[in-house]
Amino acid sequence: MSEVASELARVKGAFSQPTLTLLHQRQAPVVITIFRAVFGRDNRPVPTARLHAQVEEHLARIRQAGELEVPNGSVRDLCHRWMRGQWLVRSLDERGHEVYALTSHAQQALQLVKNLTRDRATLSEHRIATLLGTVRRFNAEANPDRTARVDILGAEIARLQAERDRLVDGAEMPSPTEDYMLEGFTELLSLVSALPSDFARVEERFTQIRGEILAAFRAEERPAGEVIDDYLSRADALMTATPEGRAFEGAFALLRDDALVSRLRDDLGALLDHPLSDRLLGEAERAELRGTVRLVREGLDRVLSQRSRVTATLKEYIVSHDAVRDRQLEQTLRQVESELMTWMASTGPRATHDVALLPGRVGLDHLRERFHDPDDDVLPDRISAADPDDAPPVSLDELLAQGGPQLSVLRGRIDEALTAPAPAGSLGQVFDSLEPALRRPVEIFGLLHLAADRGWLSREGLEAYAAVRPDGSTRTFSVPCTPLPAPAGTTPDAESETPA
């Protein structure tokens, strides 16, 4: 394969990585914006319900802003799609709640976009000085020649001593230019922004190891001891052979040294208190630098938590699974040996006995699920009779006001209405002529009951019954109109005539 073809293969492999697949899609700006708004710079795990609500709210606002390239589908479908793209990962936190977090691929994409949104760094004195200092320090730590190392350290000590003496003697202290400070802050922010993705890669690697260990345990193709040895060697290699692992070990060593942590916090505080920092840094960038130590601590905590889950998986398998199964097998073999010795004591050397490969199953028609509980036979406590003197006094009128319709009184009032000189035309008119005590809502049913007993039929249309409750409140009911029969010896036409 030619050099160009091999380079093309490497480039295609890079483009197939989830980081570039996220940036290459048409909806990448919207997805990156949502990730930055939801997870922030710290990539803190977000509960599932809260993530769904925030994504739905952000998508609605983006649509209102007029953006056309917005992902389609429900929020749950979008999260599953992002998980398949290896941009989101779902797991359980310490309390057993389901949470989402960004993968290292998504964090790399966010970091790249974040770097592009800043002013591009140009060639400057600060960058050259940083390069020279890094190369010099690297050579001082890696040079195999003892004399060369001593010369490098001596030159550095002499330079620092001369600078110290110059400042002690009161010489002029040059102030850095604004470009120099801007370049320094830009490089510092780039270093801090890369920390979350580095920690996420270590965490994902431990997650992958945990899945491989569980698969090896379930397959039972190798002894448990071999699987554990493989895990220990791979975990050690992860911490020493990969850049992410070495970065994790370095950060872990930093946090174990209280003096280094204190010095880092003091140096960052001094840089943020510089007179030029207010003009060069925004509030978000100042907060990012101020929370560097907390960012490192949170990343370490997540990696250690994931490594603890792998260790817990091993412990659970060793303590419970293997021990229980081996103990049961040992007990079964001992029982077989005991029965075999008993059988051999009463038989000859050529005796045979057919043994089933698997024991027969016990057949039960029904197995009781609930057994007798003596507490169920205890009689309940006796109901004590209430003292009649404690009852509130109630009058007969109050009891009658809460009772059913007064049919006897209503029957007499209907008879009076039929024999009156100016008889009522309908049952509703009879109800309206009654006193308030007989115009309760229940009396409407009493009137309708008496009308049905007399065979009076209702006609089309409704009429209003203005009822009065016992407490004095009123309520109007719409009831089918029931006309009263004409008195004996009269006709409807005669009734309608006006007397002279």
XYZ file of C-alpha atoms in Angstrom:
500
model
C 0.000 0.000 0.000
C 1.353 3.427 -0.932
C 1.943 6.163 1.613
C -1.032 8.190 0.366
C -3.346 5.175 0.549
C -2.288 4.367 4.109
C -2.733 8.005 5.069
C -6.231 7.920 3.516
C -7.071 4.833 5.588
C -5.963 6.602 8.764
C -8.018 9.674 7.885
C -11.098 7.544 7.176
C -10.620 5.856 10.534
C -10.501 9.272 12.201
C -13.685 10.393 10.433
C -15.473 7.253 11.640
C -14.840 8.229 15.263
C -17.938 9.433 17.172
C -16.332 12.852 17.697
C -16.257 13.673 13.996
C -19.573 11.967 13.244
C -21.158 14.347 15.749
C -19.555 17.411 14.158
C -20.195 16.222 10.590
C -24.000 16.001 10.775
C -26.261 18.838 9.641
C -27.812 19.293 13.076
C -24.455 19.436 14.868
C -24.788 23.114 15.952
C -28.115 22.433 17.654
C -26.912 19.228 19.350
C -23.665 20.845 20.546
C -25.610 23.824 21.896
C -27.972 21.562 23.834
C -25.088 19.544 25.266
C -23.301 22.713 26.404
C -26.486 24.136 27.942
C -27.490 20.955 29.781
C -24.175 19.538 30.999
C -22.070 22.691 31.279
C -18.303 22.491 31.350
C -18.098 20.010 34.247
C -20.130 17.239 32.555
C -22.001 16.512 35.752
C -24.429 13.587 35.466
C -28.010 14.765 34.930
C -31.061 12.731 36.085
C -33.082 11.246 33.251
C -36.325 13.150 33.891
C -34.486 16.456 34.260
C -32.519 15.884 31.039
C -35.692 15.136 29.067
C -37.369 18.294 30.383
C -34.363 20.512 29.635
C -33.851 19.116 26.124
C -37.524 19.637 25.304
C -37.399 23.220 26.585
C -34.184 24.045 24.683
C -35.541 22.577 21.447
C -38.701 24.670 21.766
C -36.670 27.850 22.230
C -34.406 26.996 19.298
C -37.453 26.494 17.063
C -38.854 29.825 18.211
C -35.555 31.451 17.225
C -36.180 30.368 13.625
C -33.679 27.506 13.368
C -34.679 24.977 10.697
C -32.151 22.179 11.294
C -33.711 20.835 14.506
C -33.738 17.103 15.362
C -37.117 15.450 14.920
C -38.771 12.928 17.206
C -39.561 12.735 20.884
C -36.991 13.624 23.520
C -36.679 9.987 24.566
C -35.994 8.933 20.966
C -33.377 11.669 20.613
C -31.578 10.518 23.774
C -31.559 6.933 22.527
C -30.229 8.141 19.181
C -27.453 10.057 20.915
C -26.622 6.989 22.979
C -26.317 4.884 19.816
C -24.000 7.566 18.418
C -21.785 7.163 21.531
C -22.315 10.771 22.599
C -24.431 10.031 25.674
C -24.077 7.288 28.251
C -26.704 6.204 30.764
C -25.806 4.725 34.141
C -26.842 4.600 37.806
C -25.488 6.982 40.410
C -24.566 6.159 44.009
C -28.225 6.292 45.103
C -29.394 4.008 42.298
C -30.999 6.776 40.218
C -30.692 6.729 36.437
C -28.521 9.562 35.080
C -27.071 10.680 31.739
C -23.522 11.925 31.081
C -21.521 12.964 28.043
C -19.006 10.516 26.640
C -15.399 11.475 26.002
C -16.177 11.725 22.260
C -18.895 14.318 22.858
C -16.652 16.244 25.245
C -13.896 16.333 22.628
C -16.371 17.780 20.144
C -17.500 20.387 22.665
C -13.904 21.279 23.447
C -13.079 21.693 19.748
C -16.080 23.971 19.225
C -15.193 25.911 22.353
C -11.639 26.468 21.136
C -12.931 27.650 17.769
C -15.267 30.155 19.416
C -12.316 31.822 21.133
C -9.848 34.104 19.435
C -7.289 32.054 17.556
C -3.892 32.079 19.244
C -1.056 33.389 17.093
C 2.675 32.936 17.261
C 3.907 34.925 20.249
C 6.685 35.220 22.779
C 4.614 33.417 25.383
C 4.064 30.391 23.166
C 7.732 30.156 22.213
C 8.736 30.529 25.878
C 6.268 27.798 26.861
C 7.668 25.526 24.161
C 11.257 26.126 25.239
C 10.418 25.609 28.893
C 8.562 22.381 28.219
C 11.366 20.974 26.084
C 13.951 22.002 28.660
C 12.042 20.414 31.538
C 11.397 17.278 29.520
C 15.064 16.957 28.654
C 16.054 17.495 32.301
C 13.841 14.592 33.355
C 14.563 12.209 30.476
C 18.195 12.791 29.502
C 20.177 9.586 30.202
C 23.432 11.508 30.678
C 23.986 12.334 34.345
C 26.353 15.208 33.571
C 23.858 16.750 31.145
C 21.117 16.626 33.760
C 23.340 18.261 36.331
C 24.320 21.014 33.865
C 20.672 21.693 32.991
C 19.643 21.898 36.656
C 22.669 24.088 37.469
C 21.844 26.517 34.688
C 18.225 26.706 35.807
C 19.239 27.271 39.427
C 21.678 30.018 38.379
C 19.034 31.734 36.268
C 16.447 31.653 39.037
C 18.984 32.810 41.631
C 20.024 35.764 39.446
C 16.385 36.754 38.929
C 15.708 36.500 42.657
C 18.741 38.628 43.545
C 17.743 41.219 40.973
C 14.272 41.566 42.457
C 15.607 41.649 46.022
C 17.972 44.459 45.087
C 14.984 46.549 43.974
C 15.499 46.322 40.236
C 12.683 47.212 37.899
C 10.044 44.470 37.652
C 8.795 44.351 34.048
C 5.057 43.956 33.610
C 3.780 41.476 31.024
C 2.024 42.888 28.001
C -1.650 42.379 27.360
C -0.916 40.026 24.451
C 1.327 37.938 26.676
C -1.381 37.622 29.343
C -4.053 36.822 26.751
C -1.907 34.063 25.267
C -1.228 32.647 28.728
C -4.883 32.630 29.737
C -5.843 31.013 26.416
C -3.376 28.154 26.865
C -4.418 27.734 30.498
C -8.097 27.525 29.554
C -7.286 24.955 26.861
C -5.515 22.773 29.420
C -8.378 23.032 31.895
C -11.005 22.335 29.208
C -9.267 19.085 28.247
C -9.481 17.639 31.772
C -13.146 16.443 31.727
C -12.715 14.483 28.482
C -9.523 12.870 29.808
C -11.295 11.714 32.949
C -14.276 10.537 30.901
C -12.011 8.341 28.738
C -10.573 6.650 31.829
C -14.087 6.172 33.216
C -15.319 4.675 29.932
C -12.348 2.342 29.835
C -13.208 1.019 33.277
C -16.810 0.584 32.155
C -15.600 -1.454 29.174
C -13.395 -3.589 31.429
C -16.341 -4.196 33.754
C -18.508 -5.409 30.876
C -15.736 -7.698 29.618
C -15.229 -9.159 33.109
C -18.951 -9.889 33.490
C -18.998 -11.522 30.061
C -15.981 -13.664 30.982
C -17.596 -14.731 34.252
C -20.869 -15.660 32.548
C -19.105 -17.589 29.780
C -17.171 -19.662 32.344
C -14.635 -20.531 29.664
C -11.713 -19.587 31.920
C -11.099 -20.106 35.634
C -12.138 -17.252 37.897
C -8.556 -16.770 39.067
C -7.373 -16.238 35.506
C -10.107 -13.662 34.899
C -9.128 -11.763 38.063
C -5.436 -11.813 37.159
C -6.314 -10.485 33.718
C -8.324 -7.655 35.257
C -5.511 -6.667 37.615
C -2.950 -6.605 34.823
C -5.231 -4.602 32.522
C -6.112 -2.121 35.263
C -2.436 -1.640 35.987
C -1.694 -1.190 32.292
C -4.554 1.290 32.002
C -2.952 3.462 34.665
C 0.572 3.261 33.298
C 0.441 2.571 29.550
C -2.229 5.036 28.357
C -2.085 8.844 28.350
C -5.443 9.028 30.126
C -4.298 6.646 32.836
C -1.065 8.534 33.408
C -3.008 11.789 33.577
C -5.313 10.215 36.139
C -2.403 8.988 38.237
C -0.802 12.434 38.038
C -3.997 14.141 39.122
C -4.452 11.617 41.905
C -0.908 12.279 43.111
C -1.606 16.014 42.956
C -4.652 15.748 45.196
C -2.764 13.582 47.680
C -0.238 16.407 48.111
C -1.946 19.181 50.090
C 0.957 21.554 49.424
C 0.594 21.177 45.640
C -3.164 21.689 45.808
C -2.729 24.784 47.953
C -0.060 26.134 45.605
C -2.262 25.524 42.574
C -5.175 27.335 44.211
C -2.950 30.261 45.245
C -1.395 30.578 41.780
C -4.805 30.600 40.103
C -6.047 33.179 42.581
C -3.030 35.402 41.903
C -3.573 35.184 38.146
C -7.249 36.041 38.477
C -6.376 39.021 40.690
C -4.040 40.428 38.026
C -5.121 43.899 36.850
C -5.411 42.728 33.241
C -7.542 39.652 34.010
C -10.773 41.621 34.309
C -10.355 42.993 30.794
C -9.168 39.746 29.192
C -11.468 37.188 30.829
C -15.222 36.942 30.963
C -17.203 35.761 33.959
C -17.567 32.249 32.557
C -13.819 31.943 31.929
C -12.977 33.252 35.399
C -15.377 30.747 36.936
C -13.795 27.975 34.858
C -10.298 28.776 36.120
C -11.486 29.306 39.677
C -13.109 25.851 39.722
C -10.092 23.954 38.376
C -9.367 22.137 41.657
C -13.036 21.226 42.079
C -13.139 20.023 38.472
C -10.189 17.720 39.075
C -11.719 16.388 42.284
C -15.056 15.617 40.632
C -13.351 13.855 37.716
C -11.295 11.755 40.095
C -14.375 10.883 42.119
C -16.202 9.633 39.019
C -13.226 7.533 37.906
C -12.737 6.080 41.379
C -16.468 5.330 41.592
C -16.340 3.459 38.283
C -13.245 1.555 39.381
C -15.015 0.689 42.639
C -17.904 -0.746 40.624
C -15.465 -3.026 38.803
C -13.944 -4.091 42.112
C -17.415 -4.662 43.555
C -18.256 -6.887 40.596
C -15.196 -9.009 41.307
C -15.954 -9.130 45.018
C -19.560 -10.135 44.453
C -18.527 -12.919 42.120
C -15.774 -14.217 44.388
C -17.659 -13.968 47.688
C -21.166 -15.005 46.697
C -21.300 -16.721 43.336
C -18.221 -18.927 43.352
C -18.287 -19.670 47.078
C -21.939 -20.724 47.127
C -21.656 -22.887 44.033
C -18.432 -24.573 45.153
C -19.828 -25.208 48.631
C -22.991 -26.764 47.224
C -20.952 -28.960 44.883
C -18.700 -30.072 47.744
C -21.683 -30.975 49.929
C -23.283 -32.942 47.087
C -20.080 -34.900 46.436
C -19.743 -35.747 50.120
C -23.313 -37.012 50.261
C -22.687 -39.153 47.184
C -19.523 -40.566 48.751
C -21.364 -41.353 52.021
C -24.192 -43.145 50.242
C -21.708 -45.029 48.093
C -19.834 -46.314 51.152
C -23.132 -47.433 52.729
C -24.122 -49.273 49.558
C -20.719 -50.925 49.178
C -20.892 -52.246 52.757
C -23.895 -54.480 51.881
C -23.057 -55.505 48.296
C -20.346 -57.337 46.441
C -17.597 -55.943 44.228
C -19.467 -56.827 41.029
C -22.820 -55.332 42.051
C -24.278 -52.647 39.825
C -26.964 -50.047 40.321
C -28.602 -47.861 37.748
C -28.438 -44.194 38.656
C -30.379 -41.546 36.779
C -28.331 -38.762 35.282
C -30.633 -36.164 36.808
C -32.869 -36.645 39.865
C -36.596 -36.846 39.278
C -38.726 -33.865 39.926
C -41.210 -33.792 42.768
C -44.778 -33.320 41.543
C -47.070 -31.231 43.727
C -50.636 -30.395 42.843
C -50.694 -27.333 45.051
C -48.224 -25.701 47.367
C -49.594 -23.564 50.139
C -48.568 -19.975 49.837
C -50.032 -18.781 53.128
C -49.664 -20.579 56.428
C -51.579 -20.332 59.653
C -50.908 -17.232 61.689
C -52.245 -17.266 65.279
C -52.573 -13.497 65.160
C -55.308 -13.882 62.541
C -57.583 -15.666 65.099
C -57.580 -12.792 67.570
C -61.027 -11.208 67.869
C -61.275 -7.500 67.161
C -61.753 -5.092 70.016
C -65.322 -4.640 71.192
C -67.112 -1.518 70.099
C -67.818 0.626 73.084
C -71.236 2.235 73.301
C -71.196 6.006 73.110
C -72.631 8.042 75.932
C -76.015 9.500 74.878
C -75.286 12.630 76.889
C -72.370 13.430 74.545
C -74.655 13.642 71.492
C -75.515 17.189 70.363
C -79.159 18.183 70.936
C -81.349 17.946 67.842
C -84.942 19.179 67.585
C -87.741 17.412 65.761
C -88.056 20.232 63.252
C -84.357 19.897 62.354
C -84.772 16.161 61.823
C -87.839 16.661 59.652
C -86.021 19.293 57.614
C -83.360 16.701 56.704
C -85.867 13.923 55.952
C -87.798 12.851 52.876
C -90.832 14.501 51.262
C -93.928 15.133 53.396
C -96.368 13.223 51.197
C -99.466 13.620 53.374
C -99.129 17.403 53.542
C -98.342 17.624 49.820
C -101.356 15.463 48.962
C -103.644 17.873 50.845
C -102.108 20.888 49.126
C -102.674 19.315 45.703
C -106.334 18.692 46.592
C -106.702 22.301 47.723
C -105.135 23.506 44.486
C -107.609 21.438 42.428
C -110.686 22.820 44.285
C -109.492 26.414 44.522
C -111.563 29.106 42.721
C -108.516 29.851 40.556
C -106.870 26.443 40.175
C -103.187 26.184 39.298
C -102.345 25.200 35.765
C -99.318 22.971 36.458
C -97.521 21.157 39.210
C -94.779 23.806 39.201
C -97.327 26.500 40.007
C -98.531 24.426 42.959
C -94.900 24.136 44.174
C -94.339 27.893 43.876
C -97.449 28.571 46.000
C -96.183 26.480 48.938
C -94.496 27.961 52.001
C -90.663 27.727 52.191
C -90.764 24.719 54.540
C -92.533 22.708 51.776
C -90.347 23.938 48.937
C -87.258 21.846 49.725
C -85.578 20.086 46.765
C -86.816 16.722 48.042
C -90.438 17.912 47.915
C -90.149 18.061 44.110
C -89.790 14.260 44.067
C -92.796 14.022 46.407
C -94.977 16.042 44.048
C -93.853 14.014 41.033
C -94.550 10.801 42.961
C -98.118 11.910 43.816
C -98.706 13.022 40.222
C -97.617 9.618 38.929
C -99.977 7.885 41.381
C -102.872 9.921 39.963
C -101.884 9.155 36.374
C -100.962 12.712 35.435
C -98.667 12.805 32.431
C -96.021 15.408 31.680
C -95.916 17.252 28.385
C -93.103 18.663 26.296
C -91.262 21.581 27.820
C -89.704 22.402 31.158
C -90.739 24.621 34.028
C -88.687 26.062 36.848
C -89.015 24.929 40.475
C -87.496 27.517 42.852
C -86.507 25.313 45.802
C -85.385 26.485 49.253
C -82.937 24.379 51.237
C -83.201 23.984 55.041
C -80.231 26.367 55.513
C -82.058 29.106 53.579
C -80.110 28.866 50.305
C -82.052 28.602 47.045
C -81.654 26.417 43.978
C -83.725 26.384 40.780
C -84.459 23.056 39.064
C -85.773 22.502 35.535
C -88.480 19.804 35.651
C -90.734 18.469 32.857
C -94.008 20.400 32.886
C -96.918 18.431 34.415
C -100.325 20.112 33.839
C -103.118 19.636 36.415
C -106.459 18.169 35.244
C -109.388 20.522 34.811
C -111.977 20.587 37.654
C -115.143 18.549 37.193
C -117.835 20.225 35.036
C -115.384 22.502 33.212
C -113.577 22.390 29.910
C -110.235 23.775 28.975
C -111.967 26.448 26.879
C -114.218 27.386 29.775
C -111.255 27.597 32.087
C -109.477 29.934 29.764
C -112.413 32.368 29.500
C -112.297 35.463 31.649
C -115.449 35.895 33.815
C -117.564 38.978 33.160
